[in-house]
Amino acid sequence: MTATADKNDTAPVTWDEMVEKYPNSWVVIRNAEMDGPNIISGIVETVKTDDEICDYESQHLREGLVFMRTTEGDWSGTIDSNLRIEIE
């Protein structure tokens, strides 16, 4: 079961805090502070499973959100620069 983001929490959290709170999940981040490809902090918009992320991403592509997986899971596939998931 995946933890859910608290919609009332609009305070930025660090990437390490996201990884600890939402393991093995996709976090959708608003107002992300980045260091190159790495997330420093941001506001967690929502948390999704591997099965949910493709549909959510396709519905919210133009909202300036960042989609990142917190830890490695047991799925296999590739992610290209447009964050499209292709299951092998």
mmCIF file of N, CA and C in Angstrom:
data_model
loop_
_atom_site.group_PDB
_atom_site.id
_atom_site.type_symbol
_atom_site.label_atom_id
_atom_site.label_comp_id
_atom_site.label_asym_id
_atom_site.label_seq_id
_atom_site.Cartn_x
_atom_site.Cartn_y
_atom_site.Cartn_z
ATOM 1 N N MET A 1 0.842 -1.174 0.000
ATOM 2 C CA MET A 1 0.000 0.000 0.000
ATOM 3 C C MET A 1 0.884 1.234 0.000
ATOM 4 N N THR A 2 0.500 2.229 -0.770
ATOM 5 C CA THR A 2 1.283 3.447 -0.892
ATOM 6 C C THR A 2 0.736 4.522 0.032
ATOM 7 N N ALA A 3 1.633 5.256 0.687
ATOM 8 C CA ALA A 3 1.214 6.386 1.507
ATOM 9 C C ALA A 3 0.675 7.480 0.598
ATOM 10 N N THR A 4 -0.209 8.295 1.124
ATOM 11 C CA THR A 4 -0.751 9.390 0.330
ATOM 12 C C THR A 4 -0.257 10.717 0.870
ATOM 13 N N ALA A 5 -0.129 11.665 -0.042
ATOM 14 C CA ALA A 5 0.315 12.999 0.344
ATOM 15 C C ALA A 5 -0.831 13.734 1.023
ATOM 16 N N ASP A 6 -0.517 14.537 2.009
ATOM 17 C CA ASP A 6 -1.496 15.352 2.703
ATOM 18 C C ASP A 6 -1.726 16.625 1.905
ATOM 19 N N LYS A 7 -2.924 16.786 1.347
ATOM 20 C CA LYS A 7 -3.242 17.949 0.512
ATOM 21 C C LYS A 7 -3.146 19.265 1.282
ATOM 22 N N ASN A 8 -3.214 19.222 2.612
ATOM 23 C CA ASN A 8 -3.132 20.443 3.406
ATOM 24 C C ASN A 8 -1.691 20.858 3.679
ATOM 25 N N ASP A 9 -0.750 19.983 3.369
ATOM 26 C CA ASP A 9 0.653 20.264 3.637
ATOM 27 C C ASP A 9 1.284 20.901 2.406
ATOM 28 N N THR A 10 1.518 22.198 2.475
ATOM 29 C CA THR A 10 2.092 22.922 1.343
ATOM 30 C C THR A 10 3.519 23.370 1.622
ATOM 31 N N ALA A 11 4.113 22.847 2.688
ATOM 32 C CA ALA A 11 5.499 23.190 3.012
ATOM 33 C C ALA A 11 6.440 22.304 2.206
ATOM 34 N N PRO A 12 7.487 22.896 1.646
ATOM 35 C CA PRO A 12 8.466 22.065 0.924
ATOM 36 C C PRO A 12 9.151 21.079 1.858
ATOM 37 N N VAL A 13 9.458 19.914 1.314
ATOM 38 C CA VAL A 13 10.215 18.908 2.052
ATOM 39 C C VAL A 13 11.424 18.517 1.209
ATOM 40 N N THR A 14 12.440 17.987 1.854
ATOM 41 C CA THR A 14 13.643 17.588 1.130
ATOM 42 C C THR A 14 13.415 16.261 0.425
ATOM 43 N N TRP A 15 14.288 15.975 -0.556
ATOM 44 C CA TRP A 15 14.202 14.704 -1.258
ATOM 45 C C TRP A 15 14.373 13.546 -0.284
ATOM 46 N N ASP A 16 15.314 13.650 0.649
ATOM 47 C CA ASP A 16 15.529 12.578 1.623
ATOM 48 C C ASP A 16 14.275 12.317 2.452
ATOM 49 N N GLU A 17 13.552 13.379 2.814
ATOM 50 C CA GLU A 17 12.304 13.214 3.565
ATOM 51 C C GLU A 17 11.242 12.504 2.711
ATOM 52 N N MET A 18 11.191 12.840 1.416
ATOM 53 C CA MET A 18 10.240 12.173 0.511
ATOM 54 C C MET A 18 10.544 10.683 0.425
ATOM 55 N N VAL A 19 11.829 10.349 0.271
ATOM 56 C CA VAL A 19 12.246 8.941 0.161
ATOM 57 C C VAL A 19 11.868 8.175 1.430
ATOM 58 N N GLU A 20 12.068 8.790 2.581
ATOM 59 C CA GLU A 20 11.752 8.130 3.850
ATOM 60 C C GLU A 20 10.244 7.962 4.034
ATOM 61 N N LYS A 21 9.477 8.977 3.701
ATOM 62 C CA LYS A 21 8.035 8.954 3.934
ATOM 63 C C LYS A 21 7.274 8.137 2.882
ATOM 64 N N TYR A 22 7.767 8.120 1.625
ATOM 65 C CA TYR A 22 7.062 7.461 0.522
ATOM 66 C C TYR A 22 7.980 6.466 -0.191
ATOM 67 N N PRO A 23 8.422 5.404 0.473
ATOM 68 C CA PRO A 23 9.324 4.443 -0.184
ATOM 69 C C PRO A 23 8.621 3.696 -1.317
ATOM 70 N N ASN A 24 9.413 3.337 -2.332
ATOM 71 C CA ASN A 24 8.911 2.545 -3.461
ATOM 72 C C ASN A 24 7.687 3.165 -4.124
ATOM 73 N N SER A 25 7.702 4.487 -4.248
ATOM 74 C CA SER A 25 6.559 5.208 -4.796
ATOM 75 C C SER A 25 7.017 6.282 -5.770
ATOM 76 N N TRP A 26 6.088 6.741 -6.572
ATOM 77 C CA TRP A 26 6.314 7.905 -7.426
ATOM 78 C C TRP A 26 5.783 9.118 -6.688
ATOM 79 N N VAL A 27 6.626 10.120 -6.489
ATOM 80 C CA VAL A 27 6.154 11.372 -5.915
ATOM 81 C C VAL A 27 6.018 12.384 -7.044
ATOM 82 N N VAL A 28 4.946 13.134 -6.989
ATOM 83 C CA VAL A 28 4.694 14.198 -7.950
ATOM 84 C C VAL A 28 4.943 15.496 -7.195
ATOM 85 N N ILE A 29 5.908 16.274 -7.689
ATOM 86 C CA ILE A 29 6.431 17.399 -6.927
ATOM 87 C C ILE A 29 6.141 18.712 -7.642
ATOM 88 N N ARG A 30 5.611 19.658 -6.884
ATOM 89 C CA ARG A 30 5.350 21.014 -7.373
ATOM 90 C C ARG A 30 6.424 21.941 -6.782
ATOM 91 N N ASN A 31 6.788 22.958 -7.529
ATOM 92 C CA ASN A 31 7.788 23.940 -7.067
ATOM 93 C C ASN A 31 9.092 23.260 -6.651
ATOM 94 N N ALA A 32 9.542 22.349 -7.483
ATOM 95 C CA ALA A 32 10.760 21.602 -7.169
ATOM 96 C C ALA A 32 11.995 22.488 -7.277
ATOM 97 N N GLU A 33 12.840 22.406 -6.270
ATOM 98 C CA GLU A 33 14.160 23.031 -6.324
ATOM 99 C C GLU A 33 15.111 21.940 -6.792
ATOM 100 N N MET A 34 15.757 22.197 -7.928
ATOM 101 C CA MET A 34 16.581 21.177 -8.563
ATOM 102 C C MET A 34 18.055 21.565 -8.533
ATOM 103 N N ASP A 35 18.895 20.544 -8.551
ATOM 104 C CA ASP A 35 20.331 20.699 -8.757
ATOM 105 C C ASP A 35 20.667 19.768 -9.912
ATOM 106 N N GLY A 36 20.567 20.300 -11.134
ATOM 107 C CA GLY A 36 20.682 19.451 -12.313
ATOM 108 C C GLY A 36 19.495 18.507 -12.336
ATOM 109 N N PRO A 37 19.749 17.193 -12.445
ATOM 110 C CA PRO A 37 18.643 16.234 -12.466
ATOM 111 C C PRO A 37 18.165 15.824 -11.072
ATOM 112 N N ASN A 38 18.807 16.346 -10.040
ATOM 113 C CA ASN A 38 18.504 15.935 -8.673
ATOM 114 C C ASN A 38 17.529 16.891 -7.993
ATOM 115 N N ILE A 39 16.611 16.327 -7.236
ATOM 116 C CA ILE A 39 15.654 17.104 -6.453
ATOM 117 C C ILE A 39 16.306 17.474 -5.126
ATOM 118 N N ILE A 40 16.258 18.737 -4.794
ATOM 119 C CA ILE A 40 16.709 19.169 -3.466
ATOM 120 C C ILE A 40 15.509 19.200 -2.526
ATOM 121 N N SER A 41 14.428 19.852 -2.979
ATOM 122 C CA SER A 41 13.206 19.927 -2.183
ATOM 123 C C SER A 41 12.044 20.313 -3.080
ATOM 124 N N GLY A 42 10.857 20.234 -2.529
ATOM 125 C CA GLY A 42 9.661 20.627 -3.259
ATOM 126 C C GLY A 42 8.425 20.283 -2.450
ATOM 127 N N ILE A 43 7.281 20.640 -3.009
ATOM 128 C CA ILE A 43 5.999 20.359 -2.367
ATOM 129 C C ILE A 43 5.429 19.092 -3.003
ATOM 130 N N VAL A 44 5.132 18.102 -2.188
ATOM 131 C CA VAL A 44 4.583 16.850 -2.693
ATOM 132 C C VAL A 44 3.110 17.073 -3.043
ATOM 133 N N GLU A 45 2.826 17.011 -4.336
ATOM 134 C CA GLU A 45 1.464 17.180 -4.846
ATOM 135 C C GLU A 45 0.633 15.919 -4.602
ATOM 136 N N THR A 46 1.214 14.775 -4.934
ATOM 137 C CA THR A 46 0.545 13.494 -4.732
ATOM 138 C C THR A 46 1.580 12.383 -4.795
ATOM 139 N N VAL A 47 1.180 11.199 -4.420
ATOM 140 C CA VAL A 47 2.040 10.024 -4.444
ATOM 141 C C VAL A 47 1.296 8.942 -5.221
ATOM 142 N N LYS A 48 1.988 8.283 -6.157
ATOM 143 C CA LYS A 48 1.358 7.274 -7.006
ATOM 144 C C LYS A 48 2.165 5.983 -7.012
ATOM 145 N N THR A 49 1.482 4.892 -7.331
ATOM 146 C CA THR A 49 2.138 3.598 -7.495
ATOM 147 C C THR A 49 2.643 3.478 -8.928
ATOM 148 N N ASP A 50 3.391 2.414 -9.205
ATOM 149 C CA ASP A 50 3.848 2.151 -10.566
ATOM 150 C C ASP A 50 2.667 2.015 -11.519
ATOM 151 N N ASP A 51 1.588 1.397 -11.050
ATOM 152 C CA ASP A 51 0.412 1.195 -11.899
ATOM 153 C C ASP A 51 -0.351 2.490 -12.180
ATOM 154 N N GLU A 52 -0.237 3.466 -11.310
ATOM 155 C CA GLU A 52 -1.014 4.698 -11.431
ATOM 156 C C GLU A 52 -0.287 5.837 -12.149
ATOM 157 N N ILE A 53 1.044 5.814 -12.165
ATOM 158 C CA ILE A 53 1.804 6.991 -12.583
ATOM 159 C C ILE A 53 1.602 7.360 -14.050
ATOM 160 N N CYS A 54 1.501 6.411 -14.948
ATOM 161 C CA CYS A 54 1.372 6.733 -16.376
ATOM 162 C C CYS A 54 0.108 7.529 -16.658
ATOM 163 N N ASP A 55 -1.008 7.067 -16.135
ATOM 164 C CA ASP A 55 -2.264 7.790 -16.352
ATOM 165 C C ASP A 55 -2.220 9.179 -15.729
ATOM 166 N N TYR A 56 -1.700 9.262 -14.508
ATOM 167 C CA TYR A 56 -1.636 10.567 -13.836
ATOM 168 C C TYR A 56 -0.736 11.529 -14.608
ATOM 169 N N GLU A 57 0.418 11.041 -15.018
ATOM 170 C CA GLU A 57 1.353 11.891 -15.748
ATOM 171 C C GLU A 57 0.744 12.395 -17.049
ATOM 172 N N SER A 58 0.076 11.522 -17.782
ATOM 173 C CA SER A 58 -0.495 11.939 -19.069
ATOM 174 C C SER A 58 -1.590 12.990 -18.885
ATOM 175 N N GLN A 59 -2.250 13.005 -17.753
ATOM 176 C CA GLN A 59 -3.301 13.979 -17.483
ATOM 177 C C GLN A 59 -2.758 15.306 -16.952
ATOM 178 N N HIS A 60 -1.495 15.326 -16.508
ATOM 179 C CA HIS A 60 -0.947 16.522 -15.850
ATOM 180 C C HIS A 60 0.395 16.969 -16.451
ATOM 181 N N LEU A 61 0.656 16.596 -17.680
ATOM 182 C CA LEU A 61 1.957 16.873 -18.306
ATOM 183 C C LEU A 61 2.332 18.346 -18.357
ATOM 184 N N ARG A 62 1.409 19.209 -18.583
ATOM 185 C CA ARG A 62 1.717 20.622 -18.817
ATOM 186 C C ARG A 62 1.556 21.498 -17.578
ATOM 187 N N GLU A 63 1.645 20.899 -16.418
ATOM 188 C CA GLU A 63 1.450 21.650 -15.175
ATOM 189 C C GLU A 63 2.755 22.003 -14.472
ATOM 190 N N GLY A 64 3.885 21.708 -15.076
ATOM 191 C CA GLY A 64 5.162 22.050 -14.464
ATOM 192 C C GLY A 64 5.524 21.184 -13.273
ATOM 193 N N LEU A 65 4.996 19.974 -13.235
ATOM 194 C CA LEU A 65 5.270 19.052 -12.134
ATOM 195 C C LEU A 65 6.491 18.201 -12.450
ATOM 196 N N VAL A 66 7.125 17.693 -11.417
ATOM 197 C CA VAL A 66 8.243 16.766 -11.569
ATOM 198 C C VAL A 66 7.785 15.419 -11.034
ATOM 199 N N PHE A 67 8.053 14.363 -11.806
ATOM 200 C CA PHE A 67 7.671 13.001 -11.438
ATOM 201 C C PHE A 67 8.947 12.214 -11.145
ATOM 202 N N MET A 68 9.105 11.760 -9.899
ATOM 203 C CA MET A 68 10.311 11.026 -9.518
ATOM 204 C C MET A 68 9.934 9.816 -8.674
ATOM 205 N N ARG A 69 10.664 8.731 -8.893
ATOM 206 C CA ARG A 69 10.454 7.523 -8.091
ATOM 207 C C ARG A 69 11.430 7.556 -6.922
ATOM 208 N N THR A 70 10.916 7.294 -5.725
ATOM 209 C CA THR A 70 11.744 7.451 -4.532
ATOM 210 C C THR A 70 12.782 6.361 -4.380
ATOM 211 N N THR A 71 12.414 5.136 -4.625
ATOM 212 C CA THR A 71 13.356 4.031 -4.472
ATOM 213 C C THR A 71 13.088 3.001 -5.556
ATOM 214 N N GLU A 72 14.034 2.126 -5.757
ATOM 215 C CA GLU A 72 13.888 1.119 -6.795
ATOM 216 C C GLU A 72 12.771 0.153 -6.441
ATOM 217 N N GLY A 73 12.035 -0.245 -7.464
ATOM 218 C CA GLY A 73 10.967 -1.216 -7.271
ATOM 219 C C GLY A 73 11.281 -2.488 -8.017
ATOM 220 N N ASP A 74 10.295 -3.349 -8.139
ATOM 221 C CA ASP A 74 10.499 -4.611 -8.816
ATOM 222 C C ASP A 74 9.989 -4.592 -10.252
ATOM 223 N N TRP A 75 9.696 -3.411 -10.793
ATOM 224 C CA TRP A 75 9.270 -3.307 -12.188
ATOM 225 C C TRP A 75 10.494 -3.154 -13.066
ATOM 226 N N SER A 76 10.339 -3.502 -14.337
ATOM 227 C CA SER A 76 11.441 -3.299 -15.261
ATOM 228 C C SER A 76 10.947 -2.468 -16.419
ATOM 229 N N GLY A 77 11.812 -1.653 -16.951
ATOM 230 C CA GLY A 77 11.455 -0.789 -18.063
ATOM 231 C C GLY A 77 12.466 0.325 -18.181
ATOM 232 N N THR A 78 12.196 1.241 -19.069
ATOM 233 C CA THR A 78 13.079 2.378 -19.243
ATOM 234 C C THR A 78 12.285 3.658 -19.133
ATOM 235 N N ILE A 79 12.963 4.697 -18.737
ATOM 236 C CA ILE A 79 12.351 6.018 -18.663
ATOM 237 C C ILE A 79 13.174 6.924 -19.550
ATOM 238 N N ASP A 80 12.538 7.551 -20.543
ATOM 239 C CA ASP A 80 13.287 8.449 -21.420
ATOM 240 C C ASP A 80 13.235 9.874 -20.864
ATOM 241 N N SER A 81 13.808 10.814 -21.580
ATOM 242 C CA SER A 81 13.906 12.183 -21.077
ATOM 243 C C SER A 81 12.554 12.852 -20.923
ATOM 244 N N ASN A 82 11.511 12.304 -21.511
ATOM 245 C CA ASN A 82 10.166 12.842 -21.350
ATOM 246 C C ASN A 82 9.401 12.112 -20.248
ATOM 247 N N LEU A 83 10.094 11.281 -19.504
ATOM 248 C CA LEU A 83 9.531 10.504 -18.405
ATOM 249 C C LEU A 83 8.383 9.606 -18.865
ATOM 250 N N ARG A 84 8.524 9.039 -20.054
ATOM 251 C CA ARG A 84 7.566 8.060 -20.542
ATOM 252 C C ARG A 84 8.053 6.691 -20.102
ATOM 253 N N ILE A 85 7.197 5.896 -19.525
ATOM 254 C CA ILE A 85 7.577 4.579 -19.038
ATOM 255 C C ILE A 85 7.213 3.550 -20.100
ATOM 256 N N GLU A 86 8.178 2.728 -20.441
ATOM 257 C CA GLU A 86 7.953 1.639 -21.382
ATOM 258 C C GLU A 86 8.230 0.337 -20.659
ATOM 259 N N ILE A 87 7.219 -0.453 -20.464
ATOM 260 C CA ILE A 87 7.370 -1.729 -19.767
ATOM 261 C C ILE A 87 7.869 -2.778 -20.764
ATOM 262 N N GLU A 88 8.894 -3.505 -20.382
ATOM 263 C CA GLU A 88 9.463 -4.538 -21.248
ATOM 264 C C GLU A 88 8.843 -5.873 -20.982
#
